[in-house]
Amino acid sequence: MNPMLVVDNLRAGYAGVPVVHGASLHVARGEIVSIIGANGAGKSTLVACLCGLVQPMSGRVMMDGRDVTAVPAHRRQASGIAVVLEGRHLFPELSVRDNLAIAEATGERQRRGHRRLTRDEVFELFPVVRERLASPVGLLSGGQQQMVAIARALLLQPDLLVLDELTTGLAPIVVKDILNVLTRLRDRGLSLLLVEQSIRIAADLSDRSYVMSVGRMVHEVGADDWPRLLADDALVKAYLHG
Ligand code: ATP
């Protein structure tokens, strides 16, 4: 196996107090991996380490064989990691076009030679984004904004796309559309790491999943292992509804 992302024994927290206690995981090229776990398990803190917003106390983040643990947030996309954070963090007063233009320029500058998707290919994945180019992002529905956020991340030309709480609050039909696009991206060789509240989505979409509890990965679940895991009431209660 040739992993795209390796997180090795990561410890991280706030004001010297760890909330991630030695978490390890990997994502191969062209693989969809989910992290699931109860509220407070440390999932968002782990994501913050992946995008450079929190500096780990120890452990390593390796991307495509390179140690990127100390790379600052504004240089992470140059390492091939793009993150769609919970809440999306778009510029609501700016048009869809301008929101995308910022990412596109960064992708061209920092990822020269790594281009995966043209702007037209991104629009093909999300036709509604093209239709709404002139509109201020703040006027779009939640689902459309999520599509703009993913389109923007894709224009950074990542090798790994990290999606935090992607589907929370979205209508089922929109979720279906977005998941469909993620599968197509995986089939094009992109690696995807999803932090998911919904076990159902993790089970349906992922090649593998990790169950995170109190700052550690406590189970690794292959696509075929889900029925066994979900049948284990004690395990589901202990780790997934917290
Ligand atoms: P959720 O699904 O609720 O977002 P999570 O699994 O993503 O949960 P984290 O958000 O990483 O978990 O939180 C792990 C622990 O770290 C929690 O106890 C939380 O209160 C604490 N924490 C998170 N962010 C901060 C912060 N900025 N400062 C201090 N403590 C924090």
PDB file of C-alpha atoms and ligand atoms in Angstrom:
ATOM      1  CA  MET A   1       0.000   0.000   0.000  1.00  0.00           C
ATOM      2  CA  ASN A   2       1.129   3.498  -0.758  1.00  0.00           C
ATOM      3  CA  PRO A   3      -0.638   5.790   1.713  1.00  0.00           C
ATOM      4  CA  MET A   4      -1.413   9.375   0.801  1.00  0.00           C
ATOM      5  CA  LEU A   5      -1.977  10.453   4.413  1.00  0.00           C
ATOM      6  CA  VAL A   6      -0.427   8.925   7.519  1.00  0.00           C
ATOM      7  CA  VAL A   7      -1.262  10.255  10.977  1.00  0.00           C
ATOM      8  CA  ASP A   8       1.118   8.696  13.451  1.00  0.00           C
ATOM      9  CA  ASN A   9       0.512   8.701  17.212  1.00  0.00           C
ATOM     10  CA  LEU A  10      -0.822  12.262  17.276  1.00  0.00           C
ATOM     11  CA  ARG A  11      -1.316  14.067  20.580  1.00  0.00           C
ATOM     12  CA  ALA A  12      -2.972  17.452  20.502  1.00  0.00           C
ATOM     13  CA  GLY A  13      -5.087  19.696  22.675  1.00  0.00           C
ATOM     14  CA  TYR A  14      -5.597  23.148  24.052  1.00  0.00           C
ATOM     15  CA  ALA A  15      -3.610  25.131  26.626  1.00  0.00           C
ATOM     16  CA  GLY A  16      -1.393  22.122  27.274  1.00  0.00           C
ATOM     17  CA  VAL A  17      -4.310  19.739  27.940  1.00  0.00           C
ATOM     18  CA  PRO A  18      -4.451  16.897  25.383  1.00  0.00           C
ATOM     19  CA  VAL A  19      -7.812  15.878  23.866  1.00  0.00           C
ATOM     20  CA  VAL A  20      -6.273  13.695  21.148  1.00  0.00           C
ATOM     21  CA  HIS A  21      -4.211  10.983  22.844  1.00  0.00           C
ATOM     22  CA  GLY A  22      -2.048   9.182  20.331  1.00  0.00           C
ATOM     23  CA  ALA A  23      -4.359   8.899  17.309  1.00  0.00           C
ATOM     24  CA  SER A  24      -3.093   6.978  14.273  1.00  0.00           C
ATOM     25  CA  LEU A  25      -4.727   6.454  10.892  1.00  0.00           C
ATOM     26  CA  HIS A  26      -3.962   6.299   7.202  1.00  0.00           C
ATOM     27  CA  VAL A  27      -5.714   7.017   3.931  1.00  0.00           C
ATOM     28  CA  ALA A  28      -4.530   5.332   0.738  1.00  0.00           C
ATOM     29  CA  ARG A  29      -4.638   6.894  -2.704  1.00  0.00           C
ATOM     30  CA  GLY A  30      -8.157   6.773  -4.075  1.00  0.00           C
ATOM     31  CA  GLU A  31      -9.663   5.655  -0.784  1.00  0.00           C
ATOM     32  CA  ILE A  32     -12.638   7.079   1.146  1.00  0.00           C
ATOM     33  CA  VAL A  33     -12.055   6.825   4.892  1.00  0.00           C
ATOM     34  CA  SER A  34     -14.432   8.035   7.600  1.00  0.00           C
ATOM     35  CA  ILE A  35     -13.881   8.925  11.218  1.00  0.00           C
ATOM     36  CA  ILE A  36     -16.942   8.515  13.378  1.00  0.00           C
ATOM     37  CA  GLY A  37     -17.383   9.000  17.087  1.00  0.00           C
ATOM     38  CA  ALA A  38     -19.409  10.661  19.789  1.00  0.00           C
ATOM     39  CA  ASN A  39     -19.384  14.411  20.469  1.00  0.00           C
ATOM     40  CA  GLY A  40     -16.149  15.465  22.093  1.00  0.00           C
ATOM     41  CA  ALA A  41     -14.153  12.444  20.876  1.00  0.00           C
ATOM     42  CA  GLY A  42     -11.554  14.796  19.396  1.00  0.00           C
ATOM     43  CA  LYS A  43     -12.487  14.547  15.719  1.00  0.00           C
ATOM     44  CA  SER A  44     -12.507  18.281  15.026  1.00  0.00           C
ATOM     45  CA  THR A  45      -9.218  18.722  16.877  1.00  0.00           C
ATOM     46  CA  LEU A  46      -7.684  16.055  14.666  1.00  0.00           C
ATOM     47  CA  VAL A  47      -8.989  17.885  11.584  1.00  0.00           C
ATOM     48  CA  ALA A  48      -7.518  21.125  12.962  1.00  0.00           C
ATOM     49  CA  CYS A  49      -4.127  19.370  13.112  1.00  0.00           C
ATOM     50  CA  LEU A  50      -4.531  18.239   9.497  1.00  0.00           C
ATOM     51  CA  CYS A  51      -5.112  21.800   8.309  1.00  0.00           C
ATOM     52  CA  GLY A  52      -2.426  23.316  10.537  1.00  0.00           C
ATOM     53  CA  LEU A  53      -4.785  25.285  12.773  1.00  0.00           C
ATOM     54  CA  VAL A  54      -3.702  23.338  15.854  1.00  0.00           C
ATOM     55  CA  GLN A  55      -0.056  22.355  16.290  1.00  0.00           C
ATOM     56  CA  PRO A  56       0.221  18.822  17.757  1.00  0.00           C
ATOM     57  CA  MET A  57       2.101  18.254  21.011  1.00  0.00           C
ATOM     58  CA  SER A  58       3.692  15.148  19.512  1.00  0.00           C
ATOM     59  CA  GLY A  59       3.276  12.683  16.674  1.00  0.00           C
ATOM     60  CA  ARG A  60       3.413  13.232  12.938  1.00  0.00           C
ATOM     61  CA  VAL A  61       1.273  14.066   9.933  1.00  0.00           C
ATOM     62  CA  MET A  62       2.807  12.661   6.732  1.00  0.00           C
ATOM     63  CA  MET A  63       1.446  13.566   3.339  1.00  0.00           C
ATOM     64  CA  ASP A  64       2.611  11.643   0.301  1.00  0.00           C
ATOM     65  CA  GLY A  65       5.756  10.594   2.176  1.00  0.00           C
ATOM     66  CA  ARG A  66       6.606  14.074   3.467  1.00  0.00           C
ATOM     67  CA  ASP A  67       6.385  15.243   7.070  1.00  0.00           C
ATOM     68  CA  VAL A  68       3.976  18.209   7.062  1.00  0.00           C
ATOM     69  CA  THR A  69       3.353  18.357  10.832  1.00  0.00           C
ATOM     70  CA  ALA A  70       4.921  21.795  11.184  1.00  0.00           C
ATOM     71  CA  VAL A  71       3.694  23.285   7.877  1.00  0.00           C
ATOM     72  CA  PRO A  72       1.583  26.366   8.737  1.00  0.00           C
ATOM     73  CA  ALA A  73      -2.118  26.489   7.802  1.00  0.00           C
ATOM     74  CA  HIS A  74      -1.646  28.897   4.875  1.00  0.00           C
ATOM     75  CA  ARG A  75       0.854  26.492   3.259  1.00  0.00           C
ATOM     76  CA  ARG A  76      -1.059  23.239   3.823  1.00  0.00           C
ATOM     77  CA  GLN A  77      -2.753  23.283   0.430  1.00  0.00           C
ATOM     78  CA  ALA A  78       0.718  23.322  -1.142  1.00  0.00           C
ATOM     79  CA  SER A  79       1.197  19.918   0.555  1.00  0.00           C
ATOM     80  CA  GLY A  80      -1.906  18.604  -1.195  1.00  0.00           C
ATOM     81  CA  ILE A  81      -4.391  18.781   1.710  1.00  0.00           C
ATOM     82  CA  ALA A  82      -7.637  20.745   1.284  1.00  0.00           C
ATOM     83  CA  VAL A  83     -10.198  20.925   4.072  1.00  0.00           C
ATOM     84  CA  VAL A  84     -13.893  21.774   4.052  1.00  0.00           C
ATOM     85  CA  LEU A  85     -14.471  22.838   7.640  1.00  0.00           C
ATOM     86  CA  GLU A  86     -17.752  22.580   9.465  1.00  0.00           C
ATOM     87  CA  GLY A  87     -19.602  25.849   8.806  1.00  0.00           C
ATOM     88  CA  ARG A  88     -17.934  26.134   5.385  1.00  0.00           C
ATOM     89  CA  HIS A  89     -16.153  29.484   5.965  1.00  0.00           C
ATOM     90  CA  LEU A  90     -17.122  31.031   2.649  1.00  0.00           C
ATOM     91  CA  PHE A  91     -17.294  34.806   2.071  1.00  0.00           C
ATOM     92  CA  PRO A  92     -21.088  35.357   2.079  1.00  0.00           C
ATOM     93  CA  GLU A  93     -21.105  38.846   0.517  1.00  0.00           C
ATOM     94  CA  LEU A  94     -18.857  37.819  -2.350  1.00  0.00           C
ATOM     95  CA  SER A  95     -20.203  36.097  -5.439  1.00  0.00           C
ATOM     96  CA  VAL A  96     -19.730  32.392  -6.010  1.00  0.00           C
ATOM     97  CA  ARG A  97     -17.335  33.355  -8.813  1.00  0.00           C
ATOM     98  CA  ASP A  98     -15.141  35.449  -6.495  1.00  0.00           C
ATOM     99  CA  ASN A  99     -15.153  32.814  -3.751  1.00  0.00           C
ATOM    100  CA  LEU A 100     -13.879  30.280  -6.274  1.00  0.00           C
ATOM    101  CA  ALA A 101     -11.396  32.646  -7.929  1.00  0.00           C
ATOM    102  CA  ILE A 102      -9.389  32.993  -4.714  1.00  0.00           C
ATOM    103  CA  ALA A 103      -8.949  29.225  -4.458  1.00  0.00           C
ATOM    104  CA  GLU A 104      -8.287  28.806  -8.146  1.00  0.00           C
ATOM    105  CA  ALA A 105      -5.431  31.316  -8.072  1.00  0.00           C
ATOM    106  CA  THR A 106      -3.949  29.587  -4.999  1.00  0.00           C
ATOM    107  CA  GLY A 107      -4.256  26.177  -6.647  1.00  0.00           C
ATOM    108  CA  GLU A 108      -2.518  27.415  -9.776  1.00  0.00           C
ATOM    109  CA  ARG A 109       0.285  29.018  -7.824  1.00  0.00           C
ATOM    110  CA  GLN A 110       0.917  26.374  -5.154  1.00  0.00           C
ATOM    111  CA  ARG A 111       0.007  23.169  -6.995  1.00  0.00           C
ATOM    112  CA  ARG A 112       1.556  23.675 -10.376  1.00  0.00           C
ATOM    113  CA  GLY A 113       2.086  20.270 -11.933  1.00  0.00           C
ATOM    114  CA  HIS A 114      -0.453  18.593  -9.625  1.00  0.00           C
ATOM    115  CA  ARG A 115      -3.613  19.760 -11.361  1.00  0.00           C
ATOM    116  CA  ARG A 116      -6.403  17.182 -11.150  1.00  0.00           C
ATOM    117  CA  LEU A 117      -9.510  19.078 -12.171  1.00  0.00           C
ATOM    118  CA  THR A 118     -10.176  22.015 -14.437  1.00  0.00           C
ATOM    119  CA  ARG A 119     -12.767  24.605 -13.504  1.00  0.00           C
ATOM    120  CA  ASP A 120     -15.099  23.101 -16.145  1.00  0.00           C
ATOM    121  CA  GLU A 121     -14.709  19.629 -14.658  1.00  0.00           C
ATOM    122  CA  VAL A 122     -15.615  21.007 -11.237  1.00  0.00           C
ATOM    123  CA  PHE A 123     -18.724  22.643 -12.745  1.00  0.00           C
ATOM    124  CA  GLU A 124     -19.610  19.353 -14.385  1.00  0.00           C
ATOM    125  CA  LEU A 125     -19.587  17.744 -10.933  1.00  0.00           C
ATOM    126  CA  PHE A 126     -21.698  20.574  -9.477  1.00  0.00           C
ATOM    127  CA  PRO A 127     -23.783  22.144 -12.303  1.00  0.00           C
ATOM    128  CA  VAL A 128     -25.670  24.326  -9.816  1.00  0.00           C
ATOM    129  CA  VAL A 129     -22.427  26.066  -8.881  1.00  0.00           C
ATOM    130  CA  ARG A 130     -21.990  27.200 -12.475  1.00  0.00           C
ATOM    131  CA  GLU A 131     -25.614  28.365 -12.600  1.00  0.00           C
ATOM    132  CA  ARG A 132     -25.157  30.517  -9.501  1.00  0.00           C
ATOM    133  CA  LEU A 133     -21.742  32.043 -10.319  1.00  0.00           C
ATOM    134  CA  ALA A 134     -22.968  35.663 -10.169  1.00  0.00           C
ATOM    135  CA  SER A 135     -24.946  35.237  -6.957  1.00  0.00           C
ATOM    136  CA  PRO A 136     -23.621  36.273  -3.527  1.00  0.00           C
ATOM    137  CA  VAL A 137     -22.887  33.060  -1.641  1.00  0.00           C
ATOM    138  CA  GLY A 138     -25.050  34.226   1.284  1.00  0.00           C
ATOM    139  CA  LEU A 139     -28.165  33.980  -0.900  1.00  0.00           C
ATOM    140  CA  LEU A 140     -27.636  30.290  -1.709  1.00  0.00           C
ATOM    141  CA  SER A 141     -29.307  27.412   0.124  1.00  0.00           C
ATOM    142  CA  GLY A 142     -27.262  25.450   2.656  1.00  0.00           C
ATOM    143  CA  GLY A 143     -26.803  22.587   0.207  1.00  0.00           C
ATOM    144  CA  GLN A 144     -25.663  24.906  -2.579  1.00  0.00           C
ATOM    145  CA  GLN A 145     -23.219  26.594  -0.218  1.00  0.00           C
ATOM    146  CA  GLN A 146     -21.791  23.213   0.716  1.00  0.00           C
ATOM    147  CA  MET A 147     -21.294  22.465  -2.989  1.00  0.00           C
ATOM    148  CA  VAL A 148     -19.486  25.808  -3.424  1.00  0.00           C
ATOM    149  CA  ALA A 149     -17.292  24.951  -0.425  1.00  0.00           C
ATOM    150  CA  ILE A 150     -16.363  21.584  -1.959  1.00  0.00           C
ATOM    151  CA  ALA A 151     -15.823  23.169  -5.397  1.00  0.00           C
ATOM    152  CA  ARG A 152     -13.534  25.738  -3.808  1.00  0.00           C
ATOM    153  CA  ALA A 153     -11.529  23.015  -2.039  1.00  0.00           C
ATOM    154  CA  LEU A 154     -11.224  21.061  -5.304  1.00  0.00           C
ATOM    155  CA  LEU A 155      -9.836  24.114  -7.106  1.00  0.00           C
ATOM    156  CA  LEU A 156      -6.951  24.033  -4.620  1.00  0.00           C
ATOM    157  CA  GLN A 157      -6.034  20.856  -6.547  1.00  0.00           C
ATOM    158  CA  PRO A 158      -5.616  18.602  -3.500  1.00  0.00           C
ATOM    159  CA  ASP A 159      -4.529  14.975  -3.355  1.00  0.00           C
ATOM    160  CA  LEU A 160      -6.507  14.610  -0.118  1.00  0.00           C
ATOM    161  CA  LEU A 161      -9.865  16.236   0.579  1.00  0.00           C
ATOM    162  CA  VAL A 162     -10.895  16.390   4.252  1.00  0.00           C
ATOM    163  CA  LEU A 163     -14.598  16.988   4.917  1.00  0.00           C
ATOM    164  CA  ASP A 164     -15.709  17.842   8.458  1.00  0.00           C
ATOM    165  CA  GLU A 165     -19.411  17.258   9.250  1.00  0.00           C
ATOM    166  CA  LEU A 166     -20.246  17.539   5.592  1.00  0.00           C
ATOM    167  CA  THR A 167     -23.861  16.466   5.668  1.00  0.00           C
ATOM    168  CA  THR A 168     -25.120  17.961   8.931  1.00  0.00           C
ATOM    169  CA  GLY A 169     -28.357  19.883   8.368  1.00  0.00           C
ATOM    170  CA  LEU A 170     -28.653  19.146   4.642  1.00  0.00           C
ATOM    171  CA  ALA A 171     -31.718  17.704   2.902  1.00  0.00           C
ATOM    172  CA  PRO A 172     -31.420  13.972   2.019  1.00  0.00           C
ATOM    173  CA  ILE A 173     -31.622  14.668  -1.723  1.00  0.00           C
ATOM    174  CA  VAL A 174     -28.703  17.121  -1.507  1.00  0.00           C
ATOM    175  CA  VAL A 175     -26.721  14.660   0.582  1.00  0.00           C
ATOM    176  CA  LYS A 176     -27.290  12.019  -2.086  1.00  0.00           C
ATOM    177  CA  ASP A 177     -25.994  14.354  -4.821  1.00  0.00           C
ATOM    178  CA  ILE A 178     -22.911  15.270  -2.829  1.00  0.00           C
ATOM    179  CA  LEU A 179     -22.081  11.668  -1.909  1.00  0.00           C
ATOM    180  CA  ASN A 180     -22.401  10.740  -5.546  1.00  0.00           C
ATOM    181  CA  VAL A 181     -19.803  13.370  -6.417  1.00  0.00           C
ATOM    182  CA  LEU A 182     -17.461  12.106  -3.685  1.00  0.00           C
ATOM    183  CA  THR A 183     -17.590   8.614  -5.163  1.00  0.00           C
ATOM    184  CA  ARG A 184     -16.728  10.032  -8.582  1.00  0.00           C
ATOM    185  CA  LEU A 185     -13.788  11.921  -7.083  1.00  0.00           C
ATOM    186  CA  ARG A 186     -12.530   8.755  -5.402  1.00  0.00           C
ATOM    187  CA  ASP A 187     -12.773   6.942  -8.720  1.00  0.00           C
ATOM    188  CA  ARG A 188     -10.535   9.643 -10.200  1.00  0.00           C
ATOM    189  CA  GLY A 189      -7.848   8.827  -7.619  1.00  0.00           C
ATOM    190  CA  LEU A 190      -8.518  11.527  -5.029  1.00  0.00           C
ATOM    191  CA  SER A 191      -8.216  10.437  -1.377  1.00  0.00           C
ATOM    192  CA  LEU A 192     -11.057  11.484   0.923  1.00  0.00           C
ATOM    193  CA  LEU A 193     -11.246  11.685   4.709  1.00  0.00           C
ATOM    194  CA  LEU A 194     -14.715  12.304   6.140  1.00  0.00           C
ATOM    195  CA  VAL A 195     -15.547  13.191   9.687  1.00  0.00           C
ATOM    196  CA  GLU A 196     -19.122  11.986   9.980  1.00  0.00           C
ATOM    197  CA  GLN A 197     -21.886  12.099  12.547  1.00  0.00           C
ATOM    198  CA  SER A 198     -23.980   9.699  10.497  1.00  0.00           C
ATOM    199  CA  ILE A 199     -23.006   6.053  10.813  1.00  0.00           C
ATOM    200  CA  ARG A 200     -25.274   5.301   7.862  1.00  0.00           C
ATOM    201  CA  ILE A 201     -23.312   7.603   5.555  1.00  0.00           C
ATOM    202  CA  ALA A 202     -19.974   6.293   6.778  1.00  0.00           C
ATOM    203  CA  ALA A 203     -21.180   2.722   6.240  1.00  0.00           C
ATOM    204  CA  ASP A 204     -22.575   3.369   2.758  1.00  0.00           C
ATOM    205  CA  LEU A 205     -19.751   5.444   1.364  1.00  0.00           C
ATOM    206  CA  SER A 206     -16.465   4.502   2.985  1.00  0.00           C
ATOM    207  CA  ASP A 207     -13.902   1.923   2.031  1.00  0.00           C
ATOM    208  CA  ARG A 208     -12.812   1.950   5.674  1.00  0.00           C
ATOM    209  CA  SER A 209     -13.793   3.778   8.846  1.00  0.00           C
ATOM    210  CA  TYR A 210     -12.260   4.520  12.201  1.00  0.00           C
ATOM    211  CA  VAL A 211     -14.249   4.785  15.404  1.00  0.00           C
ATOM    212  CA  MET A 212     -12.740   7.506  17.574  1.00  0.00           C
ATOM    213  CA  SER A 213     -13.329   7.651  21.308  1.00  0.00           C
ATOM    214  CA  VAL A 214     -11.701   9.883  23.903  1.00  0.00           C
ATOM    215  CA  GLY A 215      -8.923  10.974  21.581  1.00  0.00           C
ATOM    216  CA  ARG A 216      -7.991   7.575  20.110  1.00  0.00           C
ATOM    217  CA  MET A 217      -8.975   5.288  17.279  1.00  0.00           C
ATOM    218  CA  VAL A 218     -10.597   2.328  19.065  1.00  0.00           C
ATOM    219  CA  HIS A 219     -11.878   0.367  16.047  1.00  0.00           C
ATOM    220  CA  GLU A 220     -11.068   0.096  12.378  1.00  0.00           C
ATOM    221  CA  VAL A 221     -14.051  -1.007  10.293  1.00  0.00           C
ATOM    222  CA  GLY A 222     -13.765  -2.405   6.782  1.00  0.00           C
ATOM    223  CA  ALA A 223     -16.652  -1.949   4.342  1.00  0.00           C
ATOM    224  CA  ASP A 224     -17.810  -5.538   5.017  1.00  0.00           C
ATOM    225  CA  ASP A 225     -17.590  -5.276   8.812  1.00  0.00           C
ATOM    226  CA  TRP A 226     -20.473  -2.853   9.268  1.00  0.00           C
ATOM    227  CA  PRO A 227     -23.279  -5.349   9.882  1.00  0.00           C
ATOM    228  CA  ARG A 228     -21.260  -6.935  12.702  1.00  0.00           C
ATOM    229  CA  LEU A 229     -20.430  -3.552  14.220  1.00  0.00           C
ATOM    230  CA  LEU A 230     -23.972  -2.204  14.036  1.00  0.00           C
ATOM    231  CA  ALA A 231     -25.356  -5.397  15.565  1.00  0.00           C
ATOM    232  CA  ASP A 232     -23.177  -4.832  18.626  1.00  0.00           C
ATOM    233  CA  ASP A 233     -25.487  -2.645  20.718  1.00  0.00           C
ATOM    234  CA  ALA A 234     -23.013  -2.170  23.532  1.00  0.00           C
ATOM    235  CA  LEU A 235     -20.338  -0.970  21.149  1.00  0.00           C
ATOM    236  CA  VAL A 236     -22.659   1.400  19.301  1.00  0.00           C
ATOM    237  CA  LYS A 237     -23.883   2.837  22.592  1.00  0.00           C
ATOM    238  CA  ALA A 238     -20.411   3.156  24.057  1.00  0.00           C
ATOM    239  CA  TYR A 239     -18.691   4.822  21.146  1.00  0.00           C
ATOM    240  CA  LEU A 240     -21.170   6.340  18.777  1.00  0.00           C
ATOM    241  CA  HIS A 241     -23.849   8.001  20.888  1.00  0.00           C
ATOM    242  CA  GLY A 242     -22.103  10.045  23.384  1.00  0.00           C
TER     243      GLY A 242
HETATM  244  P1  ATP B   1     -18.005  17.340  18.047  1.00  0.00           P
HETATM  245  O1  ATP B   1     -18.586  16.278  17.192  1.00  0.00           O
HETATM  246  O2  ATP B   1     -18.881  17.759  19.190  1.00  0.00           O
HETATM  247  O3  ATP B   1     -17.410  18.504  17.287  1.00  0.00           O
HETATM  248  P2  ATP B   1     -15.372  16.266  18.277  1.00  0.00           P
HETATM  249  O4  ATP B   1     -15.208  14.797  18.282  1.00  0.00           O
HETATM  250  O5  ATP B   1     -15.100  16.974  17.010  1.00  0.00           O
HETATM  251  O6  ATP B   1     -16.782  16.643  18.834  1.00  0.00           O
HETATM  252  P3  ATP B   1     -13.555  18.133  19.456  1.00  0.00           P
HETATM  253  O7  ATP B   1     -14.350  19.295  18.953  1.00  0.00           O
HETATM  254  O8  ATP B   1     -12.224  17.888  18.857  1.00  0.00           O
HETATM  255  O9  ATP B   1     -14.396  16.795  19.417  1.00  0.00           O
HETATM  256  O10 ATP B   1     -13.399  18.335  21.027  1.00  0.00           O
HETATM  257  C1  ATP B   1     -12.639  17.473  21.874  1.00  0.00           C
HETATM  258  C2  ATP B   1     -12.489  18.137  23.230  1.00  0.00           C
HETATM  259  O11 ATP B   1     -11.711  19.319  23.104  1.00  0.00           O
HETATM  260  C3  ATP B   1     -13.816  18.556  23.848  1.00  0.00           C
HETATM  261  O12 ATP B   1     -13.752  18.274  25.216  1.00  0.00           O
HETATM  262  C4  ATP B   1     -13.855  20.044  23.626  1.00  0.00           C
HETATM  263  O13 ATP B   1     -14.550  20.709  24.658  1.00  0.00           O
HETATM  264  C5  ATP B   1     -12.388  20.444  23.621  1.00  0.00           C
HETATM  265  N1  ATP B   1     -12.133  21.590  22.741  1.00  0.00           N
HETATM  266  C6  ATP B   1     -12.453  21.679  21.433  1.00  0.00           C
HETATM  267  N2  ATP B   1     -12.055  22.864  20.916  1.00  0.00           N
HETATM  268  C7  ATP B   1     -11.473  23.546  21.932  1.00  0.00           C
HETATM  269  C8  ATP B   1     -10.837  24.832  22.060  1.00  0.00           C
HETATM  270  N3  ATP B   1     -10.728  25.650  21.007  1.00  0.00           N
HETATM  271  N4  ATP B   1     -10.345  25.176  23.265  1.00  0.00           N
HETATM  272  C9  ATP B   1     -10.426  24.334  24.322  1.00  0.00           C
HETATM  273  N5  ATP B   1     -10.995  23.109  24.279  1.00  0.00           N
HETATM  274  C10 ATP B   1     -11.514  22.723  23.107  1.00  0.00           C
END
